mmCIF file of C-alpha atoms in Angstrom:
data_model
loop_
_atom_site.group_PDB
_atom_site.id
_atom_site.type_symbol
_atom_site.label_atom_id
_atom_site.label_comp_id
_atom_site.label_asym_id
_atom_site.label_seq_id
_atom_site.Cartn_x
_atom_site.Cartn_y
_atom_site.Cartn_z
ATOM 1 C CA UNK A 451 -71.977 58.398 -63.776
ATOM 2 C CA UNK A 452 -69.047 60.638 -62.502
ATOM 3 C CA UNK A 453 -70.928 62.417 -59.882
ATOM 4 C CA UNK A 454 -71.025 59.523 -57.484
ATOM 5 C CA UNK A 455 -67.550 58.762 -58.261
ATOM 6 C CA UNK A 456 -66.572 62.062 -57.475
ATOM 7 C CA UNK A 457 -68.563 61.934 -54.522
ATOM 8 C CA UNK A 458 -67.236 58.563 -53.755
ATOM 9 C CA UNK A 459 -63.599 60.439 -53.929
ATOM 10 C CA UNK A 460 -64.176 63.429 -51.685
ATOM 11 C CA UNK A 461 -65.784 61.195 -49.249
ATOM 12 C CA UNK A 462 -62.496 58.887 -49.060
ATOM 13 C CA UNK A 463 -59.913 62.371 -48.898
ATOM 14 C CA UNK A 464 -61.918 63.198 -46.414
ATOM 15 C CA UNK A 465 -61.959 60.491 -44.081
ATOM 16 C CA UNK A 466 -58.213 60.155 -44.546
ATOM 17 C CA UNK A 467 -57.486 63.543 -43.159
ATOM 18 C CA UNK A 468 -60.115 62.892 -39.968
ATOM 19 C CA UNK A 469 -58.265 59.587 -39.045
ATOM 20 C CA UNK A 470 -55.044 60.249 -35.918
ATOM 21 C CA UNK A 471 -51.926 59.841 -36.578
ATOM 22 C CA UNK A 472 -50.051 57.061 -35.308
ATOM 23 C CA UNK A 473 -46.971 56.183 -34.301
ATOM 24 C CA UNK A 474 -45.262 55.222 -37.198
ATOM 25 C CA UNK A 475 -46.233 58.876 -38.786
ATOM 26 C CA UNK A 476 -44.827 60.792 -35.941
ATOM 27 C CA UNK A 477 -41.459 61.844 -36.973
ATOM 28 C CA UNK A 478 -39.126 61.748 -33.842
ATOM 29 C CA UNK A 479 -38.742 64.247 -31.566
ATOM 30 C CA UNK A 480 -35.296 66.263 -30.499
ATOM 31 C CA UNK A 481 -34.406 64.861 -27.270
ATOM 32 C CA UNK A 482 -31.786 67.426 -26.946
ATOM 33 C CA UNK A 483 -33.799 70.290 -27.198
ATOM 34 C CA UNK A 484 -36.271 68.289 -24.585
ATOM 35 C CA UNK A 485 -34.494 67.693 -21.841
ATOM 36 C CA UNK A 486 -31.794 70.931 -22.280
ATOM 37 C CA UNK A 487 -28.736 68.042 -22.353
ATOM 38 C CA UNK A 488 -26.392 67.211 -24.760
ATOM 39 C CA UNK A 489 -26.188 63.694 -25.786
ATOM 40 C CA UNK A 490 -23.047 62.381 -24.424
ATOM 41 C CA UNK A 491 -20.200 60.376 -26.424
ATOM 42 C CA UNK A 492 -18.233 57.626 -25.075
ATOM 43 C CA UNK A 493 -14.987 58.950 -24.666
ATOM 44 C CA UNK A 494 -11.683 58.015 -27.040
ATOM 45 C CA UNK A 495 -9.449 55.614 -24.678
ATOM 46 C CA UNK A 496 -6.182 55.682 -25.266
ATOM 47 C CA UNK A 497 -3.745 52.503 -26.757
ATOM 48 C CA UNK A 498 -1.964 52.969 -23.284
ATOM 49 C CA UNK A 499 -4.924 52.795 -20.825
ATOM 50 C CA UNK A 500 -6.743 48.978 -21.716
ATOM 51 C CA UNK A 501 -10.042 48.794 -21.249
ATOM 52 C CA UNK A 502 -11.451 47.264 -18.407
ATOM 53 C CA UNK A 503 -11.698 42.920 -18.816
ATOM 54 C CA UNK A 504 -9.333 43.402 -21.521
ATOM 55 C CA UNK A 505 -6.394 41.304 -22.313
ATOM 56 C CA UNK A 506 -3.526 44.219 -21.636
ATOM 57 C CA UNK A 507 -5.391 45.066 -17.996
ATOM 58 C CA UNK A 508 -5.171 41.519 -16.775
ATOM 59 C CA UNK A 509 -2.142 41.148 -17.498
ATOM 60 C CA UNK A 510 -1.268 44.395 -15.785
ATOM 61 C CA UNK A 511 -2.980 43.473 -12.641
ATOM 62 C CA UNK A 512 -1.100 39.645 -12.803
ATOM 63 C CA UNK A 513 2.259 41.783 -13.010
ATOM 64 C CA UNK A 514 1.341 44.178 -10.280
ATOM 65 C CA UNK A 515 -0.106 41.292 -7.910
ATOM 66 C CA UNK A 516 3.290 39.372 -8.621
ATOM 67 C CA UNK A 517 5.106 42.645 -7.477
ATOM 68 C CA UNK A 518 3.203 42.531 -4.292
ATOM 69 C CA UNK A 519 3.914 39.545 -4.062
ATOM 70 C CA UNK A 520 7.452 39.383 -4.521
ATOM 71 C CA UNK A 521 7.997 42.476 -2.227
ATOM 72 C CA UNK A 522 6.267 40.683 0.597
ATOM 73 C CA UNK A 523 8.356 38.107 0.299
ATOM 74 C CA UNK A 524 11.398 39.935 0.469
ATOM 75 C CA UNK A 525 9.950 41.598 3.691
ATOM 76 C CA UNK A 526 8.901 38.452 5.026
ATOM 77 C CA UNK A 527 12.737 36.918 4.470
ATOM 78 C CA UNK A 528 14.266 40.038 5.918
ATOM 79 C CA UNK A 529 12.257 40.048 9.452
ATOM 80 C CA UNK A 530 13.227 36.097 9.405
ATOM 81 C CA UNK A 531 16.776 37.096 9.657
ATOM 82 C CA UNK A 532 17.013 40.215 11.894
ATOM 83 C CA UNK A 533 14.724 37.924 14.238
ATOM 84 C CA UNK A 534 17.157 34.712 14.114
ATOM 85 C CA UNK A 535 20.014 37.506 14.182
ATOM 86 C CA UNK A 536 18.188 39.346 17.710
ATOM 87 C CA UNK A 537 17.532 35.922 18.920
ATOM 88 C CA UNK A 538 21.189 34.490 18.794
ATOM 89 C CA UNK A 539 22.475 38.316 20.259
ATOM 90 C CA UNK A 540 20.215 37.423 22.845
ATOM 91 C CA UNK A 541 21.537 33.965 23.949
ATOM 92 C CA UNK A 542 25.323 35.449 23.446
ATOM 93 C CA UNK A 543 24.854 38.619 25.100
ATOM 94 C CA UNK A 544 22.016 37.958 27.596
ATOM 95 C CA UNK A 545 24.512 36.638 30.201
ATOM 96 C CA UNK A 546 26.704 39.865 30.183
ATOM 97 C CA UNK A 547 26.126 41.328 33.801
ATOM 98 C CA UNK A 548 26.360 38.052 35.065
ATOM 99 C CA UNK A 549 29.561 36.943 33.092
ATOM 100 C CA UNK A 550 31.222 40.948 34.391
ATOM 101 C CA UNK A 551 30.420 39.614 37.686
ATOM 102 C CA UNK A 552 31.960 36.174 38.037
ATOM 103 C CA UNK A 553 34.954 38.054 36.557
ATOM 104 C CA UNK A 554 35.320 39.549 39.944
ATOM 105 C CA UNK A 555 35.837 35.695 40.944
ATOM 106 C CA UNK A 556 38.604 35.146 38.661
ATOM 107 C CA UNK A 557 40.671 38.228 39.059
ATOM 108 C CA UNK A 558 40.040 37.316 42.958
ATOM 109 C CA UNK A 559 41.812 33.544 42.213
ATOM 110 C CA UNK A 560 44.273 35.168 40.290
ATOM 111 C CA UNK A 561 45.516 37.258 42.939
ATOM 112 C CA UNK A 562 45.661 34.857 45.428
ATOM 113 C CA UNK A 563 48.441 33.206 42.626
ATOM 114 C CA UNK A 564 50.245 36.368 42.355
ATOM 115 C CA UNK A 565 50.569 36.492 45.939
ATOM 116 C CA UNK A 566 52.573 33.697 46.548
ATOM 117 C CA UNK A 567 56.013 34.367 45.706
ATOM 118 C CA UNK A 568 57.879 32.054 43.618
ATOM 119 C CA UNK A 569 60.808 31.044 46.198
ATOM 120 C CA UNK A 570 57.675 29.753 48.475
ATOM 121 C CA UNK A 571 56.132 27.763 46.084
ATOM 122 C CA UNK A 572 59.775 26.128 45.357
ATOM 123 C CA UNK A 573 60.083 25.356 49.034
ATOM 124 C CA UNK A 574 56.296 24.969 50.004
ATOM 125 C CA UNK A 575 54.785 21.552 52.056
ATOM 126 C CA UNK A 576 52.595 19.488 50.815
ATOM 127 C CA UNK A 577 49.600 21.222 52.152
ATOM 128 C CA UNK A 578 50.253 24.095 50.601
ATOM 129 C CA UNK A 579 51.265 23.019 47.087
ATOM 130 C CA UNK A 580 47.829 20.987 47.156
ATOM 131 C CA UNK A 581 46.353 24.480 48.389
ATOM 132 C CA UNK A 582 47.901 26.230 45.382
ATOM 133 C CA UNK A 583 47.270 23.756 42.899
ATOM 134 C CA UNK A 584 43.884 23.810 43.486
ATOM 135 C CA UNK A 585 43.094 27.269 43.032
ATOM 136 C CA UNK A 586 44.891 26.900 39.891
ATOM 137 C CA UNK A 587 42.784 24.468 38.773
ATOM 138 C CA UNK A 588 40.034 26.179 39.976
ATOM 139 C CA UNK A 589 40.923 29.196 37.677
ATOM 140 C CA UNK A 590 41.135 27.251 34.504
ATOM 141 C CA UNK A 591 37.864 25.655 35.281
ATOM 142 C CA UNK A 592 36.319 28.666 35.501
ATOM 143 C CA UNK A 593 37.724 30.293 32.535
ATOM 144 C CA UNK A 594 36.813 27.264 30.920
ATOM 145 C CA UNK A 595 33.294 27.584 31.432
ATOM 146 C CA UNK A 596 33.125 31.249 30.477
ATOM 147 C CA UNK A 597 34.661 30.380 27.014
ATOM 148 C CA UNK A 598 31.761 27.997 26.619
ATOM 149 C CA UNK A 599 30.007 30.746 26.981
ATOM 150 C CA UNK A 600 31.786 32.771 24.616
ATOM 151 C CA UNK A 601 33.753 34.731 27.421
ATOM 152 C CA UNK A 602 37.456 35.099 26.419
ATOM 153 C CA UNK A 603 40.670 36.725 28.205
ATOM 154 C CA UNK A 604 42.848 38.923 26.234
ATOM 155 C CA UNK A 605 46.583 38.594 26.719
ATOM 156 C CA UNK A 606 47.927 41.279 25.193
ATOM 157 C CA UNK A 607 51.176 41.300 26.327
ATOM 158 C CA UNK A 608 54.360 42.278 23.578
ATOM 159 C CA UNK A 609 51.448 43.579 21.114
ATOM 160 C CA UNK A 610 50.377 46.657 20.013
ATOM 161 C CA UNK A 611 48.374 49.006 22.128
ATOM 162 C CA UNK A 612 44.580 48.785 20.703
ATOM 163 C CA UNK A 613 42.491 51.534 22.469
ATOM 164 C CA UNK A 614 39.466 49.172 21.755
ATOM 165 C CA UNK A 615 40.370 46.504 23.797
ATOM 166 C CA UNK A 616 43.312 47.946 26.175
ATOM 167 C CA UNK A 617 43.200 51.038 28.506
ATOM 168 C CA UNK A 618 46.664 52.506 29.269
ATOM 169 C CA UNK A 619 47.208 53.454 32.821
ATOM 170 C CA UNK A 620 50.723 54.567 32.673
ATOM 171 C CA UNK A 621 53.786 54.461 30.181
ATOM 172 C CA UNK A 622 56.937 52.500 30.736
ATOM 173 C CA UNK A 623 60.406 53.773 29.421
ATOM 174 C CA UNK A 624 61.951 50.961 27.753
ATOM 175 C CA UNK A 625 64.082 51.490 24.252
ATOM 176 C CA UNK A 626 63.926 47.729 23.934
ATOM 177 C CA UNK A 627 60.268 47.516 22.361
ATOM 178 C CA UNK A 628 58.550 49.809 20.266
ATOM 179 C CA UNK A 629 56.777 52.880 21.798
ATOM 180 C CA UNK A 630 53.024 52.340 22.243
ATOM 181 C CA UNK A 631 54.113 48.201 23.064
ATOM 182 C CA UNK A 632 52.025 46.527 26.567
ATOM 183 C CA UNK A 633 54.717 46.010 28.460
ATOM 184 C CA UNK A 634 52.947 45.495 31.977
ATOM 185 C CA UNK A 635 48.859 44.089 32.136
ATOM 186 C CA UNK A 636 47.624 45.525 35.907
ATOM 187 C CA UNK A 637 43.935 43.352 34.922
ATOM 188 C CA UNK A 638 43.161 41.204 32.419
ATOM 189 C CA UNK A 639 40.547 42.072 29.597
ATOM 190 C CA UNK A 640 37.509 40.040 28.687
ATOM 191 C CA UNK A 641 35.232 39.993 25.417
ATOM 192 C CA UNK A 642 32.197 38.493 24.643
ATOM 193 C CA UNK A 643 31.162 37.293 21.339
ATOM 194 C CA UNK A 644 32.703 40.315 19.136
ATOM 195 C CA UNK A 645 32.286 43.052 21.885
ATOM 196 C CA UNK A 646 34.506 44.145 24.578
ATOM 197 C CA UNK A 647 33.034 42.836 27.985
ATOM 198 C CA UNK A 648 36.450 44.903 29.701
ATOM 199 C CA UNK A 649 38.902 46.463 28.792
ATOM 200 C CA UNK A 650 42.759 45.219 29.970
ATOM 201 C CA UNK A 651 44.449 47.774 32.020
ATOM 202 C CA UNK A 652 47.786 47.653 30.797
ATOM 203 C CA UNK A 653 51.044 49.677 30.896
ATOM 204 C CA UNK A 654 52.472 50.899 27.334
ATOM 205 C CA UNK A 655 56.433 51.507 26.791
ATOM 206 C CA UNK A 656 57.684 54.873 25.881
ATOM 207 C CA UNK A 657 60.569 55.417 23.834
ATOM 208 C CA UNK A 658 61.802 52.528 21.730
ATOM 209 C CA UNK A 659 64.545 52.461 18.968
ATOM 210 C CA UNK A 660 64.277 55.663 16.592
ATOM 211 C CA UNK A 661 65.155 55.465 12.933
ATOM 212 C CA UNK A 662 67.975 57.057 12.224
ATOM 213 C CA UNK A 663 68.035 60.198 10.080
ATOM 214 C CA UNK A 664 68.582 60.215 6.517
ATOM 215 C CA UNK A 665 71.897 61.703 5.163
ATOM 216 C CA UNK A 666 71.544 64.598 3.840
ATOM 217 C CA UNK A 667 71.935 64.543 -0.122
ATOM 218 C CA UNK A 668 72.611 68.216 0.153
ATOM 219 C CA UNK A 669 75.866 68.671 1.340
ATOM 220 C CA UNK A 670 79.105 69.220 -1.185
ATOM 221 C CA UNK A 671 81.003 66.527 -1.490
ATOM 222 C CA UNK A 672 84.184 67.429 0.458
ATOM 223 C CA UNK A 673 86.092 64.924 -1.338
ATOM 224 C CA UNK A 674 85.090 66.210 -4.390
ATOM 225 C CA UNK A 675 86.430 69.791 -3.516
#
């Protein structure tokens, strides 16, 4: 009775330890050692730097895309004005060569007044009045027209000599106005807009009324004495 159980016994051990191994018995193999690499971690981001698709990082990008934004705005409104700014120079101060040379035409007119003297005028015919009248007229039409064009004429006679808008071509003793006073205009001046399209060439007084010195505080008091 217990030999063919025994047999039955060895028979079954040995079988067992003839059957492969499958998968499930293989324990699992060092892939470090395999392939010579170390296994790499996913690295520790920082509360600062979001993760990508986060939240923090689209609101980030909203704030820097508003920036952008904002900036070319700014940009945008700043060429709008130097552009309407170089556009209006341009209609003011396009015209300046010709405006300097119809000035030539009015200083011309304005001669031609100067030149008649002021007993012939009292005593002049008809002809000649109408003659004179109408180059007067013809002078204020034409400065007329240049101030539509923003073309002015400087009278700076009794006032202060201003080397940006007057040129002095000689001085003129007189004690009755204070030095560095036009006195005498030889041409008129002209501006345009806010620049000087010429200067007036004018004579400045020398001299004037000086202050007169203090007393001195100094001196003994004579009466004192």
């Amino acid at each position: 009775m217990s030999g063919p159980e025994n047999s039955h016994a060895t028979s079954n051990q040995t079988s067992s330890r003839n059957e492969p191994m499958t998968d499930r018995d293989r324990q699992p193999e060092d892939t470090t050692a395999a392939t010579g690499e170390p296994v790499v971690s996913k690295p520790y981001i920082m509360p600062d730097d979001p993760e990508p698709g986060s939240v923090e990082t689209l609101q980030k990008e909203a704030a820097e895309a508003r920036d952008r934004m904002l900036r070319t705005l700014a940009e945008m409104e700043n060429l709008r004005k130097r552009t309407t700014k170089e556009v209006a120079d341009a209609r003011l101060y396009g015209i300046t060569g010709f405006a300097r040379d119809v000035l030539d035409i009015a200083d011309n007119l304005q001669r031609a007044l100067d030149a008649v003297p002021a007993e012939a005028r009292a005593t002049a015919d008809p002809g000649l009045t109408a003659l004179i009248e109408g180059v007067e007229l013809t002078e204020r039409s034409l400065h007329s027209a240049l101030e539509k064009h923003g073309v002015k004429k400087l009278d700076p006679q009794g006032q202060k000599f201003d080397p940006n808008f007057h040129q002095a071509m000689y001085e003129v003793p007189d004690a009755s106005v204070p030095s560095g006073t036009v006195v005498q205009i030889m041409q008129a001046g002209y501006t345009i807009g806010d620049r000087v399209l010429r200067p007036a060439l004018v004579g400045v007084a020398k001299g004037g009324a000086k202050p007169a010195p203090a007393a001195n505080t100094n001196e003994p008091n004579s009466a004192a004495n």
